[in-house]
Amino acid sequence: MAGKRYTLPALPYSYGALAPSISEQQLMIHHQKHHQAYVNGANAVFEKLEKARKEGADLDMKATLKEFSFHVGGHRMHAKFWENMAPAGQGSGGAPKGALAEVISGEFGSFERFRKEFTQAAVSVEGSGWAALSFDPHTERPLIVQIEKHTVNTYPFKMLLVLDVWEHAYYLDYRNDRAKFVENFWNVVNWEPVEKRRQKALQLIQ
Ligand code: MN3
């Protein structure tokens, strides 16, 4: 029996829903072309592995696994990215509330300080990568992560909030002005899934 393949998840809103932070055209290309390419790339590695096993052929395991990490990482990070945004005014923007607000201000001192550190991490990614807020359920502490490509410099922690700062994420709308894109990202952050991910991470070690 063939194993399951990765599939492109539908967005939880329409392509135009995040404008003007992210335009319809920018979001459509990002989802339909870039995200789809990571899904296809991951599935192509499955096919390569299955074919080599069937034929008893050797594979360059180092290269194959590096390729797999890149594509699966790209796929999963994008799926999280779409989920942790929402149209302005629909639960998005502003500061988190409740337990998440306490965890963030407990670690960073204030939401403003967290936002500043996260923004600086996002704006200063060298080349292609992500900024993320991760969470270690063992210490119950959140940690900002600056990721190269999709998986380099990550920790084995749950990703709570992710922001794609590859040029393909913003160049149609903002050209080289990544800082403006990051500033406008805060208007469409959806805190609800961020808190849900934190709760899920806590449950994993209980
Ligand atoms: Mn991307």
CSV table of C-alpha atoms and ligand atoms in Angstrom, one decimal:
chain,number,residue,atom,x,y,z
A,1,MET,CA,0.0,0.0,0.0
A,2,ALA,CA,1.3,3.4,-0.9
A,3,GLY,CA,1.9,5.8,1.9
A,4,LYS,CA,0.1,9.1,2.2
A,5,ARG,CA,1.2,12.2,0.3
A,6,TYR,CA,1.3,15.8,1.4
A,7,THR,CA,-1.5,18.0,0.0
A,8,LEU,CA,-1.9,21.8,-0.3
A,9,PRO,CA,-4.3,23.0,2.4
A,10,ALA,CA,-6.9,25.5,1.4
A,11,LEU,CA,-6.6,29.0,3.0
A,12,PRO,CA,-9.0,29.7,5.8
A,13,TYR,CA,-10.0,33.0,4.1
A,14,SER,CA,-10.2,34.4,0.5
A,15,TYR,CA,-7.1,35.5,-1.3
A,16,GLY,CA,-8.1,39.2,-1.0
A,17,ALA,CA,-9.0,38.9,2.7
A,18,LEU,CA,-5.6,40.1,4.1
A,19,ALA,CA,-5.4,43.2,1.9
A,20,PRO,CA,-3.9,45.8,2.2
A,21,SER,CA,-1.3,44.0,4.5
A,22,ILE,CA,-1.0,41.3,1.8
A,23,SER,CA,-2.6,41.8,-1.6
A,24,GLU,CA,-4.8,39.2,-3.4
A,25,GLN,CA,-2.2,38.6,-6.1
A,26,GLN,CA,0.7,38.3,-3.6
A,27,LEU,CA,-1.2,35.8,-1.5
A,28,MET,CA,-2.5,33.8,-4.5
A,29,ILE,CA,1.0,33.3,-6.0
A,30,HIS,CA,2.5,32.6,-2.6
A,31,HIS,CA,-0.1,29.9,-1.9
A,32,GLN,CA,-0.7,28.4,-5.3
A,33,LYS,CA,2.8,28.5,-6.6
A,34,HIS,CA,5.3,28.6,-3.8
A,35,HIS,CA,3.5,26.6,-1.2
A,36,GLN,CA,2.4,24.1,-3.8
A,37,ALA,CA,6.0,23.7,-4.9
A,38,TYR,CA,7.1,22.6,-1.4
A,39,VAL,CA,4.2,20.1,-1.3
A,40,ASN,CA,5.3,18.7,-4.7
A,41,GLY,CA,8.9,18.7,-3.7
A,42,ALA,CA,8.2,16.7,-0.6
A,43,ASN,CA,6.1,14.2,-2.5
A,44,ALA,CA,8.8,13.9,-5.1
A,45,VAL,CA,11.3,12.8,-2.4
A,46,PHE,CA,8.8,10.2,-1.2
A,47,GLU,CA,8.6,8.9,-4.8
A,48,LYS,CA,12.4,8.8,-5.1
A,49,LEU,CA,12.7,6.9,-1.8
A,50,GLU,CA,10.0,4.4,-2.7
A,51,LYS,CA,11.5,3.8,-6.2
A,52,ALA,CA,15.0,3.2,-4.8
A,53,ARG,CA,13.6,0.8,-2.2
A,54,LYS,CA,11.7,-1.1,-4.8
A,55,GLU,CA,14.6,-1.4,-7.1
A,56,GLY,CA,17.1,-2.0,-4.4
A,57,ALA,CA,19.1,1.1,-5.7
A,58,ASP,CA,21.4,3.3,-3.6
A,59,LEU,CA,20.5,6.8,-2.9
A,60,ASP,CA,22.6,9.7,-1.7
A,61,MET,CA,20.9,9.8,1.7
A,62,LYS,CA,22.5,13.0,2.8
A,63,ALA,CA,21.3,14.9,-0.2
A,64,THR,CA,17.9,13.2,-0.2
A,65,LEU,CA,17.2,14.0,3.4
A,66,LYS,CA,18.4,17.5,3.1
A,67,GLU,CA,16.0,18.0,0.2
A,68,PHE,CA,13.2,16.4,2.2
A,69,SER,CA,13.8,18.6,5.2
A,70,PHE,CA,13.7,21.7,3.0
A,71,HIS,CA,10.4,20.8,1.3
A,72,VAL,CA,8.6,19.4,4.3
A,73,GLY,CA,9.8,22.4,6.4
A,74,GLY,CA,8.5,24.8,3.7
A,75,HIS,CA,5.2,23.0,3.5
A,76,ARG,CA,4.6,22.9,7.3
A,77,MET,CA,5.8,26.4,7.9
A,78,HIS,CA,3.5,27.8,5.2
A,79,ALA,CA,0.5,25.9,6.6
A,80,LYS,CA,1.1,27.4,10.0
A,81,PHE,CA,1.6,30.9,8.5
A,82,TRP,CA,-1.8,30.9,6.8
A,83,GLU,CA,-3.4,29.8,10.0
A,84,ASN,CA,-1.9,32.4,12.2
A,85,MET,CA,-3.3,35.2,10.1
A,86,ALA,CA,-6.9,36.5,9.7
A,87,PRO,CA,-8.6,39.4,7.9
A,88,ALA,CA,-8.3,42.7,9.9
A,89,GLY,CA,-11.1,43.0,12.4
A,90,GLN,CA,-11.9,39.2,12.5
A,91,GLY,CA,-10.0,38.3,15.6
A,92,SER,CA,-6.8,39.7,14.2
A,93,GLY,CA,-4.4,42.5,15.0
A,94,GLY,CA,-3.7,44.2,18.3
A,95,ALA,CA,-2.2,42.4,21.3
A,96,PRO,CA,-3.0,38.8,22.5
A,97,LYS,CA,-5.3,38.4,25.5
A,98,GLY,CA,-5.6,36.1,28.5
A,99,ALA,CA,-3.0,33.4,29.2
A,100,LEU,CA,-1.0,34.1,26.1
A,101,ALA,CA,-0.7,37.8,27.0
A,102,GLU,CA,0.6,36.8,30.4
A,103,VAL,CA,3.1,34.3,29.0
A,104,ILE,CA,4.4,37.0,26.6
A,105,SER,CA,4.7,39.8,29.1
A,106,GLY,CA,6.1,37.4,31.7
A,107,GLU,CA,9.0,36.6,29.3
A,108,PHE,CA,9.5,39.8,27.5
A,109,GLY,CA,8.3,42.3,30.0
A,110,SER,CA,5.6,43.7,27.8
A,111,PHE,CA,3.8,42.9,24.5
A,112,GLU,CA,5.5,46.0,23.0
A,113,ARG,CA,9.0,44.6,23.9
A,114,PHE,CA,8.1,41.2,22.4
A,115,ARG,CA,6.8,42.9,19.2
A,116,LYS,CA,10.0,44.9,18.9
A,117,GLU,CA,12.3,41.9,19.3
A,118,PHE,CA,10.2,39.8,16.9
A,119,THR,CA,10.2,42.6,14.4
A,120,GLN,CA,14.0,43.0,14.6
A,121,ALA,CA,14.4,39.2,14.2
A,122,ALA,CA,12.2,39.2,11.1
A,123,VAL,CA,13.7,42.3,9.5
A,124,SER,CA,17.3,41.1,10.0
A,125,VAL,CA,17.0,37.5,8.6
A,126,GLU,CA,19.9,37.1,6.1
A,127,GLY,CA,18.6,35.9,2.7
A,128,SER,CA,15.6,33.7,2.9
A,129,GLY,CA,13.9,32.7,6.2
A,130,TRP,CA,11.4,33.1,8.9
A,131,ALA,CA,10.9,34.7,12.3
A,132,ALA,CA,8.9,32.6,14.7
A,133,LEU,CA,7.7,32.6,18.3
A,134,SER,CA,8.4,29.1,19.6
A,135,PHE,CA,7.5,27.6,23.0
A,136,ASP,CA,9.4,25.1,25.2
A,137,PRO,CA,6.7,23.2,27.3
A,138,HIS,CA,9.4,22.1,29.7
A,139,THR,CA,10.3,25.6,30.9
A,140,GLU,CA,6.9,27.0,29.7
A,141,ARG,CA,8.9,29.8,28.2
A,142,PRO,CA,8.4,31.3,24.7
A,143,LEU,CA,11.4,31.9,22.6
A,144,ILE,CA,11.8,34.0,19.4
A,145,VAL,CA,13.6,32.1,16.7
A,146,GLN,CA,15.2,33.4,13.5
A,147,ILE,CA,15.1,30.6,10.9
A,148,GLU,CA,17.2,30.3,7.7
A,149,LYS,CA,15.4,28.7,4.8
A,150,HIS,CA,12.6,26.7,6.5
A,151,THR,CA,14.4,24.6,9.1
A,152,VAL,CA,17.9,25.9,9.8
A,153,ASN,CA,18.5,27.2,13.4
A,154,THR,CA,15.2,25.8,14.7
A,155,TYR,CA,14.8,24.1,18.1
A,156,PRO,CA,12.7,21.0,18.8
A,157,PHE,CA,9.9,23.3,20.2
A,158,LYS,CA,6.4,23.9,19.0
A,159,MET,CA,6.1,26.9,16.6
A,160,LEU,CA,3.4,29.3,17.9
A,161,LEU,CA,3.6,32.2,15.5
A,162,VAL,CA,5.4,32.2,12.2
A,163,LEU,CA,6.2,35.0,9.7
A,164,ASP,CA,7.6,34.3,6.2
A,165,VAL,CA,10.2,36.9,5.2
A,166,TRP,CA,11.4,35.2,2.0
A,167,GLU,CA,11.3,37.9,-0.7
A,168,HIS,CA,8.6,35.9,-2.5
A,169,ALA,CA,6.3,36.6,0.5
A,170,TYR,CA,6.3,40.4,0.1
A,171,TYR,CA,8.2,41.6,-3.0
A,172,LEU,CA,5.1,42.2,-5.3
A,173,ASP,CA,3.5,44.4,-2.6
A,174,TYR,CA,6.5,46.0,-0.9
A,175,ARG,CA,9.5,45.5,-3.3
A,176,ASN,CA,12.6,45.7,-1.0
A,177,ASP,CA,10.8,47.2,2.0
A,178,ARG,CA,10.7,44.2,4.2
A,179,ALA,CA,10.3,46.4,7.3
A,180,LYS,CA,7.0,47.8,6.0
A,181,PHE,CA,5.7,44.3,5.3
A,182,VAL,CA,6.6,43.2,8.9
A,183,GLU,CA,5.0,46.3,10.3
A,184,ASN,CA,1.7,45.5,8.4
A,185,PHE,CA,1.9,41.8,9.4
A,186,TRP,CA,0.9,42.8,12.9
A,187,ASN,CA,-2.5,44.0,11.6
A,188,VAL,CA,-3.4,40.5,10.5
A,189,VAL,CA,-2.0,38.3,13.2
A,190,ASN,CA,-4.6,35.9,14.5
A,191,TRP,CA,-3.8,35.2,18.2
A,192,GLU,CA,-6.3,32.4,18.6
A,193,PRO,CA,-4.4,29.6,16.9
A,194,VAL,CA,-1.2,30.9,18.6
A,195,GLU,CA,-2.7,30.2,22.0
A,196,LYS,CA,-4.1,26.9,20.8
A,197,ARG,CA,-0.7,25.8,19.7
A,198,ARG,CA,0.7,26.7,23.1
A,199,GLN,CA,-2.0,24.7,24.9
A,200,LYS,CA,-1.2,21.7,22.6
A,201,ALA,CA,2.5,22.0,23.3
A,202,LEU,CA,1.8,21.9,27.0
A,203,GLN,CA,-0.4,18.8,26.6
A,204,LEU,CA,2.4,16.9,24.8
A,205,ILE,CA,4.5,16.6,28.0
A,206,GLN,CA,1.6,16.0,30.5
B,1,MN3,MN,7.0,31.5,1.5
